Structures are given as C-alpha cells and as structure tokens.
Coordinates of N, CA, C and O in Angstrom, one line a residue:
X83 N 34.3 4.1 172.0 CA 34.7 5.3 171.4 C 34.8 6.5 172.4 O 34.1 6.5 173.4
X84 N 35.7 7.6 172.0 CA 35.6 8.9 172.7 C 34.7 9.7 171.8 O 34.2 9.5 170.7
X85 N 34.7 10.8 172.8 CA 33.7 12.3 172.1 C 34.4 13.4 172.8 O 34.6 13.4 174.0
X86 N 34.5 14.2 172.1 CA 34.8 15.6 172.9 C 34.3 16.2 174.2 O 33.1 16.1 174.5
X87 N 35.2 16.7 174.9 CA 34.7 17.3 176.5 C 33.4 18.2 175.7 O 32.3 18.3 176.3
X88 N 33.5 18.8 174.9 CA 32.1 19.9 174.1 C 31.3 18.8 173.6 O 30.1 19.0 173.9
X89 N 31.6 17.9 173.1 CA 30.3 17.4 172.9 C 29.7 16.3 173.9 O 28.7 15.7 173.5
X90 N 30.0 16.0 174.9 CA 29.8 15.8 176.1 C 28.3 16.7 176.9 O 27.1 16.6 177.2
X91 N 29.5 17.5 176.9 CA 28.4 19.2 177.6 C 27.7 19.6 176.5 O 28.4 20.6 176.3
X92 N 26.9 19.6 175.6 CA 25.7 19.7 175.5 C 25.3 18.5 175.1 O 24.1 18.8 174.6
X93 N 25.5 17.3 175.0 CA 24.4 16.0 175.4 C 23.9 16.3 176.8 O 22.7 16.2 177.1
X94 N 24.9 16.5 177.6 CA 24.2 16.9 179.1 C 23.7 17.6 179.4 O 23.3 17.6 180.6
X95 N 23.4 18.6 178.4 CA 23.3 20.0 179.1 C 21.4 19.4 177.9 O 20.4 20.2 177.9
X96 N 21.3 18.6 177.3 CA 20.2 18.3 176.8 C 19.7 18.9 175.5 O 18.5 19.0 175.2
X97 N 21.0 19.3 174.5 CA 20.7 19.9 173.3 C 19.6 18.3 172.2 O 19.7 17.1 172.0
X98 N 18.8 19.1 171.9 CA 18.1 17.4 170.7 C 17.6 18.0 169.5 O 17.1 19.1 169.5
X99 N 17.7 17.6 168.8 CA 17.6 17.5 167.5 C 16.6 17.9 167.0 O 15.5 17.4 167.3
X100 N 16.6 18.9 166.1 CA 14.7 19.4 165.5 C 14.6 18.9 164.4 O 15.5 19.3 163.6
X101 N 13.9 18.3 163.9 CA 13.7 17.5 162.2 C 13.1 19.1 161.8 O 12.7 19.9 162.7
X102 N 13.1 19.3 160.6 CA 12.6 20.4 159.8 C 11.1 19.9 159.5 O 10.5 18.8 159.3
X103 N 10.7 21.8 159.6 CA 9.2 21.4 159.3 C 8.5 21.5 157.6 O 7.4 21.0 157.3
X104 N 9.1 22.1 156.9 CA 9.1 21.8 155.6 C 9.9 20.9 154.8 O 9.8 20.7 153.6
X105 N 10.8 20.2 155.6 CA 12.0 19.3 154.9 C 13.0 20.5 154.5 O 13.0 21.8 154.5
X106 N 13.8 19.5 154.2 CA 15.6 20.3 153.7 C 15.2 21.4 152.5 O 14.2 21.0 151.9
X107 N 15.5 22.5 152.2 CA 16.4 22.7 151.0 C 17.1 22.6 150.5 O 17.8 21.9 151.1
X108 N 17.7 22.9 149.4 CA 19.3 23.1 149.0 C 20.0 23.5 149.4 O 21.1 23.2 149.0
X109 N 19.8 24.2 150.4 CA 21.0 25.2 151.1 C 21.0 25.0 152.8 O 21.9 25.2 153.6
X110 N 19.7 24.4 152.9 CA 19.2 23.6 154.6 C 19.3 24.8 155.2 O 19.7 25.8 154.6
X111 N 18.7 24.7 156.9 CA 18.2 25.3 157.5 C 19.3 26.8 157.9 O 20.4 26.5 158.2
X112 N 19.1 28.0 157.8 CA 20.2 28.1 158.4 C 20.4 28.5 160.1 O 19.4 28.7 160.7
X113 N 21.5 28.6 160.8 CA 21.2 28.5 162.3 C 22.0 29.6 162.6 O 22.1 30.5 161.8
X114 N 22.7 29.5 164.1 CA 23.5 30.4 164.8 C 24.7 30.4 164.8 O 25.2 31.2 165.5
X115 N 25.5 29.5 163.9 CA 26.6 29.4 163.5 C 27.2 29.5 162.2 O 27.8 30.4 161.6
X116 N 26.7 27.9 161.6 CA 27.4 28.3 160.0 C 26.2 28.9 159.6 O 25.0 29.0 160.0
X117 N 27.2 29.6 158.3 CA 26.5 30.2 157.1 C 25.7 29.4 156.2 O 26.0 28.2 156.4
X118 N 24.9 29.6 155.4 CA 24.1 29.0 154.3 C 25.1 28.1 153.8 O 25.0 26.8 153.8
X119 N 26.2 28.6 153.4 CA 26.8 27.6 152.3 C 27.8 26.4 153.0 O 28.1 25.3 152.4
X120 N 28.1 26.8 154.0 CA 28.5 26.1 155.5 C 28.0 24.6 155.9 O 28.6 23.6 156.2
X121 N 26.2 25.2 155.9 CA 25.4 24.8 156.5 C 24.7 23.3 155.1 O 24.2 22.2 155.4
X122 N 24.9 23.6 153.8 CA 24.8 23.0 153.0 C 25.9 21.8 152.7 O 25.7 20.7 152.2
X123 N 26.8 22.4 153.1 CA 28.3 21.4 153.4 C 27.9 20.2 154.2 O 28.2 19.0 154.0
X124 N 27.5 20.7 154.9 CA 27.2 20.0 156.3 C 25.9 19.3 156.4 O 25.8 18.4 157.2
X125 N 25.1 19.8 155.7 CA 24.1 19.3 155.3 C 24.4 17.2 154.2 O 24.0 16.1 154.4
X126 N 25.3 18.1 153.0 CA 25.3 17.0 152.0 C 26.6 16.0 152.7 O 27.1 15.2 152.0
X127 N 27.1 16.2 154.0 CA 27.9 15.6 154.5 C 27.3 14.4 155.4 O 27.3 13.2 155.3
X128 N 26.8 15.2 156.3 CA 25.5 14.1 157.1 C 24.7 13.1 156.5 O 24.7 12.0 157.0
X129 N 24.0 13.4 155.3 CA 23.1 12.7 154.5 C 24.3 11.6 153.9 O 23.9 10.5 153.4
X130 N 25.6 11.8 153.9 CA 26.3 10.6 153.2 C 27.2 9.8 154.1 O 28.0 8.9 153.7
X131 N 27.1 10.2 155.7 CA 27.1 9.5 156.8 C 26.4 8.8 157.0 O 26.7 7.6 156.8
X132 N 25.0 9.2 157.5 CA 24.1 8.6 157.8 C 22.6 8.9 157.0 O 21.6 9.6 157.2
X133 N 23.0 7.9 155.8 CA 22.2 8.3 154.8 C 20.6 7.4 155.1 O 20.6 6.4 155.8
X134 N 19.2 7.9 154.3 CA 18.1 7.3 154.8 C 18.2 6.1 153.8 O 18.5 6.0 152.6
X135 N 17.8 5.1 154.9 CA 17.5 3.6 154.2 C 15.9 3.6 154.2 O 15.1 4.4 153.9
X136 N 15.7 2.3 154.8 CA 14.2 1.6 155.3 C 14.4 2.3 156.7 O 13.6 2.0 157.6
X137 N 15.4 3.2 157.2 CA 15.3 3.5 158.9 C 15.6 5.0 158.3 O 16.3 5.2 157.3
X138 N 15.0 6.1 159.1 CA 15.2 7.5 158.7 C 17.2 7.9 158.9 O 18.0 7.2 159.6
X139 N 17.5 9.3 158.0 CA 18.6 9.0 157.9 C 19.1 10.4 159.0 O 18.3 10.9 159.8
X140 N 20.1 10.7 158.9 CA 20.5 12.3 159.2 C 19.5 13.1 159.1 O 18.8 13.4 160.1
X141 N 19.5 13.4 158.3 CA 18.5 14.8 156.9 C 16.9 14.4 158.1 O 16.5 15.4 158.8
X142 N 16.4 13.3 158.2 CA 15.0 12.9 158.5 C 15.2 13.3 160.1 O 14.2 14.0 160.4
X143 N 16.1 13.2 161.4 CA 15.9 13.4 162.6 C 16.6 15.1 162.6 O 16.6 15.8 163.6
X144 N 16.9 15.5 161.6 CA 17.4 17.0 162.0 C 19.0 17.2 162.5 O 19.2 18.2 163.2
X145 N 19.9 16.4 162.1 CA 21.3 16.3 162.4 C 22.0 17.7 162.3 O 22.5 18.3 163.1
X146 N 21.8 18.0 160.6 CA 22.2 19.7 160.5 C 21.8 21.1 161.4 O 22.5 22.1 161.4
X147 N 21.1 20.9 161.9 CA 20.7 21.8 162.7 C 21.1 21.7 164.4 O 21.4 22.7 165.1
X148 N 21.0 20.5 164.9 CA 21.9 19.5 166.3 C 23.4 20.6 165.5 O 23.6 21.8 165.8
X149 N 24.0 20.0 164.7 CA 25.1 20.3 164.6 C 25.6 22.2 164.7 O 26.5 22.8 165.1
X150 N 24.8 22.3 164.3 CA 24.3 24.0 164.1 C 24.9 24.9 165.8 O 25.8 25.7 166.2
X151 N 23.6 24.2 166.4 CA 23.4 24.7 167.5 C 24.3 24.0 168.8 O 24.3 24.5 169.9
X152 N 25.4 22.5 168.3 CA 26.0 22.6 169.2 C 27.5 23.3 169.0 O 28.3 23.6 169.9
X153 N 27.8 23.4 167.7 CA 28.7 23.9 167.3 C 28.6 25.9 167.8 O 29.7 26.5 168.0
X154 N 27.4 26.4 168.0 CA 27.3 27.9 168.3 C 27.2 27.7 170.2 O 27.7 28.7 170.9
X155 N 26.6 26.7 170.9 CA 26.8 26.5 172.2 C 27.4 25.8 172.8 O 27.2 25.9 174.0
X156 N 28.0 25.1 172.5 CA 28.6 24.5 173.0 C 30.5 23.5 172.7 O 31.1 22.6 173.3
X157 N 30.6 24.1 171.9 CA 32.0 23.7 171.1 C 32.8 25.0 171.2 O 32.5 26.1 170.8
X158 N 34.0 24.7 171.8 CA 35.2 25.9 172.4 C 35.5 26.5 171.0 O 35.1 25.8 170.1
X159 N 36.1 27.7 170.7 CA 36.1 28.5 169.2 C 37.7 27.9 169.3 O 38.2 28.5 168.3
X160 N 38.3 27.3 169.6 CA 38.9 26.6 168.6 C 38.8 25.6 167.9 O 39.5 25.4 166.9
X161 N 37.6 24.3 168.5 CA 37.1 23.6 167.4 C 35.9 24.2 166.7 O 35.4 23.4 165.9
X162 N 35.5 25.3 167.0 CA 34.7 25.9 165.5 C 35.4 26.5 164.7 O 35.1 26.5 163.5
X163 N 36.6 27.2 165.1 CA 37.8 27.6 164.3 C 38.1 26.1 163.1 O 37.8 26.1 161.9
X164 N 38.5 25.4 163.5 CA 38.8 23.7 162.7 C 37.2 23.6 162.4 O 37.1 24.8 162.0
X165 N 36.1 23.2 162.3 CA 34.9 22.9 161.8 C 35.1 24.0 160.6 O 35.0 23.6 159.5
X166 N 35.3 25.0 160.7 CA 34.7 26.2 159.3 C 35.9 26.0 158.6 O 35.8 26.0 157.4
X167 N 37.4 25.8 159.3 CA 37.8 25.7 158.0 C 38.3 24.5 157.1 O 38.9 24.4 156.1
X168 N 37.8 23.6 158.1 CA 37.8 22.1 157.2 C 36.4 22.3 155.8 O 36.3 21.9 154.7
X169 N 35.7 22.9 156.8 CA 34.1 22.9 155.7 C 34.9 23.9 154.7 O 34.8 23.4 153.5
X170 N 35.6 25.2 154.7 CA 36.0 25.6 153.9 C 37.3 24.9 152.7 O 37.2 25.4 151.6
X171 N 38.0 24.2 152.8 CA 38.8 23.3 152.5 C 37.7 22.6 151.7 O 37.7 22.8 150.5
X172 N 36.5 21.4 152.3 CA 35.8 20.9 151.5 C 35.0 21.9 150.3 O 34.8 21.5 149.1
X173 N 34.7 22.7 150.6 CA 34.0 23.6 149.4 C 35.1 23.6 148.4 O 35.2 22.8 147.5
X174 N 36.3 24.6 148.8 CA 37.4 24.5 147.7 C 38.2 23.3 146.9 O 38.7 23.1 145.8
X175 N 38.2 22.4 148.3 CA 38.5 21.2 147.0 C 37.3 20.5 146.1 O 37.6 19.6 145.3
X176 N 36.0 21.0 146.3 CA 35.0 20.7 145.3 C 35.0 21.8 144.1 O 34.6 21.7 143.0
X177 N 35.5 22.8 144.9 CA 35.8 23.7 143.2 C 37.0 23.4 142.1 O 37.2 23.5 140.9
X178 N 37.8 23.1 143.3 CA 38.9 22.3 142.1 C 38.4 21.1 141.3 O 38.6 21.1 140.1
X179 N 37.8 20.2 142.0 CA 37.8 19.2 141.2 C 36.6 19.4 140.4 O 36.9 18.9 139.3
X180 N 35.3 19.9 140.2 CA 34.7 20.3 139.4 C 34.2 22.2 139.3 O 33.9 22.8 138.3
X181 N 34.3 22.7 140.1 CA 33.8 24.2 139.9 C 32.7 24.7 140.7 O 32.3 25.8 140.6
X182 N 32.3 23.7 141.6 CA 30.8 23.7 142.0 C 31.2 23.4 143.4 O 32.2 22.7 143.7
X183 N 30.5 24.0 144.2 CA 30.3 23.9 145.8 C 30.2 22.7 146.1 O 29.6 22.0 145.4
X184 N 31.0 21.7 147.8 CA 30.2 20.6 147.9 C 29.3 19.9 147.4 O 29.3 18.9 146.7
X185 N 28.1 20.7 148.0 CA 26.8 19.7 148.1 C 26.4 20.1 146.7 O 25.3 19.8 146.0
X186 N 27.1 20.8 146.4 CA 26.4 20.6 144.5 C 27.3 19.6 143.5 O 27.0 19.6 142.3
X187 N 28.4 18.6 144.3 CA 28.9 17.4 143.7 C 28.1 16.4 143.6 O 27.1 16.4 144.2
X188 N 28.5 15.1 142.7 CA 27.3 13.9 142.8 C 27.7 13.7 144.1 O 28.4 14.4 144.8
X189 N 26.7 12.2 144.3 CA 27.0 11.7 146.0 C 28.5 10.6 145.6 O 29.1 10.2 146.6
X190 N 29.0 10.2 144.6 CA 30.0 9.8 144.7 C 31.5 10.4 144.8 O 32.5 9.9 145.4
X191 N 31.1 11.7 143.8 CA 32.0 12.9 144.5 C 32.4 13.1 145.5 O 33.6 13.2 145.8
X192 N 31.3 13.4 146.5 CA 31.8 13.9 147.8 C 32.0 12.7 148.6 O 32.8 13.0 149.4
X193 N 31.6 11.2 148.8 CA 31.9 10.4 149.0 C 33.3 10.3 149.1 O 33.8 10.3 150.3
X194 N 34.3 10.3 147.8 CA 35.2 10.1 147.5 C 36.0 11.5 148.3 O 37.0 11.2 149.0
X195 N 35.8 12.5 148.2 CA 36.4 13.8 149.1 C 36.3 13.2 150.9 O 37.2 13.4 151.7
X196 N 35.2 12.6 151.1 CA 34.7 12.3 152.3 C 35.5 11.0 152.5 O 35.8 10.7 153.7
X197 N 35.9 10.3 151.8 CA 37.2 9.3 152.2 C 38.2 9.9 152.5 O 38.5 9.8 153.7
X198 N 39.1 10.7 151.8 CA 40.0 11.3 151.5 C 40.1 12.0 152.8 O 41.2 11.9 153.3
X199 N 39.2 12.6 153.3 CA 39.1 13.3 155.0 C 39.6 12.1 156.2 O 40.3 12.1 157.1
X200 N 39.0 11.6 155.6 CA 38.4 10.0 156.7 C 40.0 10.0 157.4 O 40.3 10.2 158.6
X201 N 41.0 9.7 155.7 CA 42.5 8.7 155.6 C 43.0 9.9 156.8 O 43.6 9.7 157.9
X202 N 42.5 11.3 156.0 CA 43.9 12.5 156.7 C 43.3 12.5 158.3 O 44.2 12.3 159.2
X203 N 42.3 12.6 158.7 CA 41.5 12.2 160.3 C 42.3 11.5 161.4 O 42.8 11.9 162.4
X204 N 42.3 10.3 160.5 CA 42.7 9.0 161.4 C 44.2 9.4 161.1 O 44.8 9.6 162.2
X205 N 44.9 9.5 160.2 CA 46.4 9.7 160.6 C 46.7 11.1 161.2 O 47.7 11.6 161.6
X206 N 45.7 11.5 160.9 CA 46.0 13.2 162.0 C 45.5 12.8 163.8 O 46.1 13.2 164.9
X207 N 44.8 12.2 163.8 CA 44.6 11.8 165.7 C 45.5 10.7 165.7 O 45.6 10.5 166.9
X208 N 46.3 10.0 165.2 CA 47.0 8.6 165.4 C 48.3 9.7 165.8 O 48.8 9.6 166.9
X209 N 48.7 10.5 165.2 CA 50.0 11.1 165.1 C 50.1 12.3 166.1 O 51.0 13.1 166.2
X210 N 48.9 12.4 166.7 CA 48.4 13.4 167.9 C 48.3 13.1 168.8 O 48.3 13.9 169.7
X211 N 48.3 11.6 169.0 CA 47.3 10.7 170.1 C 47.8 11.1 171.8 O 47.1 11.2 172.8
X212 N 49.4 11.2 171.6 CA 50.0 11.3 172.6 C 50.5 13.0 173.3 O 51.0 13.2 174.4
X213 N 50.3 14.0 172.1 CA 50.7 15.4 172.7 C 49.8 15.7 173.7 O 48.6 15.3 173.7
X214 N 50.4 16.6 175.0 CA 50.2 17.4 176.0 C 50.5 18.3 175.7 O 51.6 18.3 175.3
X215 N 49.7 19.6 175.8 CA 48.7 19.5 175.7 C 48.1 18.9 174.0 O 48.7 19.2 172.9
X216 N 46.9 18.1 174.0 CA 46.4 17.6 172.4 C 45.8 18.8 172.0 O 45.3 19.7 172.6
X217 N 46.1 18.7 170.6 CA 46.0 19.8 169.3 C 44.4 19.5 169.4 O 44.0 18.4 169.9
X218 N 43.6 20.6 169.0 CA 42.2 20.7 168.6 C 41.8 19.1 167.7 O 42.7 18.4 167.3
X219 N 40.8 18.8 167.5 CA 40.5 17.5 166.7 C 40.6 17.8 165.3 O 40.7 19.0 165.1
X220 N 40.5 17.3 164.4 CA 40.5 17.1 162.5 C 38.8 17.5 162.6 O 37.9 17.0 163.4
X221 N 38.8 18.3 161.8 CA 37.6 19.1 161.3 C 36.5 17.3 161.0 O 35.5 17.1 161.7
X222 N 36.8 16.7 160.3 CA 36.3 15.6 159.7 C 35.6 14.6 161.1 O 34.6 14.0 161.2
X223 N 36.9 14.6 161.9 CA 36.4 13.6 163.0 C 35.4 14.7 164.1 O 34.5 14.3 164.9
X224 N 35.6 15.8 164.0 CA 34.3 16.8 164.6 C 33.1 16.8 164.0 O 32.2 17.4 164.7
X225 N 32.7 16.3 162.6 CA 31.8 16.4 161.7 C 31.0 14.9 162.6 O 30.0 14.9 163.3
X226 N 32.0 13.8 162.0 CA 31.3 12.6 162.3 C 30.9 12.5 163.7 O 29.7 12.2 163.8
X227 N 31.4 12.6 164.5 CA 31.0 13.2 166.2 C 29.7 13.4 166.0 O 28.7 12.7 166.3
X228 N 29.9 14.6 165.6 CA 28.5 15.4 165.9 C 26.9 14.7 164.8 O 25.6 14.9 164.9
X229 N 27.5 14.0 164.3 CA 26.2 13.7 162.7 C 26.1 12.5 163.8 O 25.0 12.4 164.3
X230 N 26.9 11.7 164.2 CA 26.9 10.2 165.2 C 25.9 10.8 166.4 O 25.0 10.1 166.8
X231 N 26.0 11.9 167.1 CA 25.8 12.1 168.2 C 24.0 12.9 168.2 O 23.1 13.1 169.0
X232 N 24.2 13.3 166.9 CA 22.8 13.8 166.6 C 21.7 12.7 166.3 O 20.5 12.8 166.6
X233 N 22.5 11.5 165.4 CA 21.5 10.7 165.0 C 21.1 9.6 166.1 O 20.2 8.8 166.1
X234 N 21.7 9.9 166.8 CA 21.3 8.6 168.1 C 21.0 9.0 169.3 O 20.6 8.2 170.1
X235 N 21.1 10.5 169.6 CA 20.1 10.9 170.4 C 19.0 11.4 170.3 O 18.5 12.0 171.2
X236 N 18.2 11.4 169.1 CA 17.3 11.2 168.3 C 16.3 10.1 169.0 O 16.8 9.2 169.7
X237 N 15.0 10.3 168.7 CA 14.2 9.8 169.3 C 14.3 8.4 168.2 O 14.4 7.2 168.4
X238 N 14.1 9.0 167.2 CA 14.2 7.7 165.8 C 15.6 7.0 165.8 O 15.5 5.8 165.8
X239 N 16.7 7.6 165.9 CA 18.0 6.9 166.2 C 17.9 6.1 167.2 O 18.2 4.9 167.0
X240 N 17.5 6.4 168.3 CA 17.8 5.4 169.5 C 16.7 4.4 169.8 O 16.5 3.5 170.6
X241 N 15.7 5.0 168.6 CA 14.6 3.4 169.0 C 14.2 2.7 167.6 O 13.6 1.6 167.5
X242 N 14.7 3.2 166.8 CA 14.7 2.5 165.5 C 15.9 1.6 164.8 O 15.6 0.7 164.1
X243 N 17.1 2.0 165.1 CA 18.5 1.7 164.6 C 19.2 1.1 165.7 O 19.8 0.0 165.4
X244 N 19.2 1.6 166.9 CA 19.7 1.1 167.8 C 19.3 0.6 168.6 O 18.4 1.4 169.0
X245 N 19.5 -0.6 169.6 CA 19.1 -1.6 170.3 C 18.7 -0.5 171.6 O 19.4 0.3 172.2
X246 N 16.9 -0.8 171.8 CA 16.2 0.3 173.0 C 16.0 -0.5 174.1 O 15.5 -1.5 173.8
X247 N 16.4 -0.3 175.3 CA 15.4 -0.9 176.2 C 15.4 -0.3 177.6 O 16.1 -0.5 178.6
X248 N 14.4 0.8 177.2 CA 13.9 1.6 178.6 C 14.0 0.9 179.9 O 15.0 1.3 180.5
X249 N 13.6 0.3 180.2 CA 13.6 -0.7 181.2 C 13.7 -2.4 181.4 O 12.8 -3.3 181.3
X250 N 14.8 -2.4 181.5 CA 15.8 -3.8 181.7 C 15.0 -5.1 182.2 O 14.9 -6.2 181.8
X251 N 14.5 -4.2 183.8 CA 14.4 -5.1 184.7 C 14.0 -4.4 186.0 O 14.3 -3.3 186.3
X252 N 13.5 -5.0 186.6 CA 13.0 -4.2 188.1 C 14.6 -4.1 188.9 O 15.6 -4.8 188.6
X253 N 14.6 -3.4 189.8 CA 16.4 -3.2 190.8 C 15.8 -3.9 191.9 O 14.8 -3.5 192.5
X254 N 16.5 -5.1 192.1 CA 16.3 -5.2 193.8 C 17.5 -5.4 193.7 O 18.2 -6.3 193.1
X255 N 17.8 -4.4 194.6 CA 19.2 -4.4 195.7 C 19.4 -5.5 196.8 O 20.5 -5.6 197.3
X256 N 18.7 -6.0 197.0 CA 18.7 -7.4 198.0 C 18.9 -8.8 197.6 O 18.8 -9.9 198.3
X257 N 19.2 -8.7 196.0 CA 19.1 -9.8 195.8 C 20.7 -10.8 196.2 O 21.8 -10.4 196.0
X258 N 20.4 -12.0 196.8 CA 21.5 -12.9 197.6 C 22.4 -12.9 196.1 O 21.9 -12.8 195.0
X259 N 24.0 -13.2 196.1 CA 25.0 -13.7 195.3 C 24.5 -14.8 194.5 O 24.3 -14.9 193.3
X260 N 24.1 -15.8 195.8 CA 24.1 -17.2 195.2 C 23.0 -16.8 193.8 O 23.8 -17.1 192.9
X261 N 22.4 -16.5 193.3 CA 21.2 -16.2 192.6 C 21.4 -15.6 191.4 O 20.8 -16.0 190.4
X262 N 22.5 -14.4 191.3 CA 23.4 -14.2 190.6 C 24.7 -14.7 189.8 O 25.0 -14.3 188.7
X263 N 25.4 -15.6 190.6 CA 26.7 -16.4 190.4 C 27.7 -15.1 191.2 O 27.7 -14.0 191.8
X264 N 28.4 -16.3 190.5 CA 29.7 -15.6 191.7 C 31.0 -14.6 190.5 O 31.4 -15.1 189.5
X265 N 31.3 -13.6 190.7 CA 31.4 -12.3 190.3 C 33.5 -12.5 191.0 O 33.6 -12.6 192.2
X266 N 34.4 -12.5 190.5 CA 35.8 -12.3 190.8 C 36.4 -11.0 190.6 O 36.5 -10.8 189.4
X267 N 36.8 -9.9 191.4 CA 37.4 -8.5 191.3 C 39.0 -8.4 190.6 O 39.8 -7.6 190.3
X268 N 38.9 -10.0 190.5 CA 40.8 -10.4 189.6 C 40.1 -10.1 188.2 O 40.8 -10.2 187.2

C-alpha cells in the first residue's frame, strides 16, 4: 500500500497516539484541528474501521486524537481542506437521511454512508491515478490512512494484532553464501 508524503512526515517525525484518560465521550476529545462535531465524526468513523473485538479497537489506542494532531501538523491545508469537507458532507448526508449528526446514526447507518464513501474513494483515485500534477486524496481514503496508521503505530496495534518481532536474529555480516543459498539478481 501507499500513504501520503504527510502522513509519512509525521510517522517520522514520531507523532503516537494518546489513548484517553477518562475514555471517549460523545463528542471525543477535542484537539488542534477539528471541531467537537468534526471530531465526533471522526471519532464514530474510526470505531467502525477498526472496531474493539477480543484485541483493543481505534477508540482504546487513541486514533482520534493521532488523527487530530496529525491532521493540525502535519497534513498540507489542502488535504485538511478535503478532510473537513468530506467530514462535512458526512454530517449532512446523516441529516438527510435521518436529521441527526453522524455519530448520532446507528452503527449500521453510518456503516452504510461509510461504504458509500469507500465505492466514491476508490473510483475517485482509480480515475486520478494517472494526473500530473495528482488532485489532493478523497476525504474517505485520508480518514482510513490515518485510523490505519494510528492503530498500528500504536503500541497495542503493533504487538497485539499485528505480527511483532523486535528482534529477528543476530546480524552477522560475514556470513559465507554457501550457508545462505544461492540468491539470482535476474
């Protein structure tokens, strides 16, 4: 998979994730970027990405907040420009279809809005794939990025869910071919 040149530079630059110290609210933390109601978007969006099973979910390593802070440091203002108004789009198509803000839809509601993103995503980068200079990313594929990129640099994502192993093996640099097999540059 790819990731944005921004979200790149602040994995490197060492942004990580704060789990909340009272747990979520309804409206979740708020940070240096989105707004409360922003931030609850994004909030009930994560939780239905990477929702908690038997292994902690989004909500439990602090994704909303990762997202928060890399979206205010490190994401160029034209993809926060596309992030607020895709999140704005999701609010208002949750008032059309019931009256109520995102994260105040059931979870199959927004599920179903959250497909509906997914289809327009993938045929919005398929039909982009090739312009010079490329258009900013789909609000939706900047969401999942960042909820993907929070939950597995996570101390709980990368040793609970995904395959860990600190140390492989000792390096010896001396070791003869024959011992290894034999390796072809064709």
């Amino acid at each position: 998979g790819a990731i944005t040149a921004s979200a790149a530079t602040g994995i490197l630059a060492g942004c990580a994730a704060t789990p909340w110290v009272d747990g979520p609210t309804p409206m979740g933390p708020t940070g240096s970027f989105l707004t409360p109601l922003e931030m609850a978007t994004v909030t009930s969006m994560a939780d239905q990405i990477i929702p908690k099973t038997e292994t902690p979910g989004a909500l439990d390593v602090g994704v909303p907040a990762f997202i928060d802070r890399m979206l205010a440091g490190y994401y160029q203002q034209r993809e926060r420009d596309v992030m607020r108004a895709g999140l704005k789009l999701a609010d208002n198509d949750a008032r059309l279809l019931r009256g109520v803000s995102f994260a105040q839809l059931t979870g199959s509601e927004q599920v179903a809005l959250m497909t509906r993103y997914d289809r327009e995503q993938y045929d919005y980068t398929r039909a982009n794939a090739l312009k010079d200079p490329p258009p900013p990313p789909h609000a939706f594929r900047l969401l999942k990025e960042l909820t993907i990129l929070g939950f597995c640099t996570s101390e709980p994502g990368a040793t609970k869910l995904m395959y860990y192993n600190q140390n492989p093996g000792p390096y010896r640099g001396d070791l003869p071919l024959s011992e290894v097999g034999k390796v072809s540059a064709l």
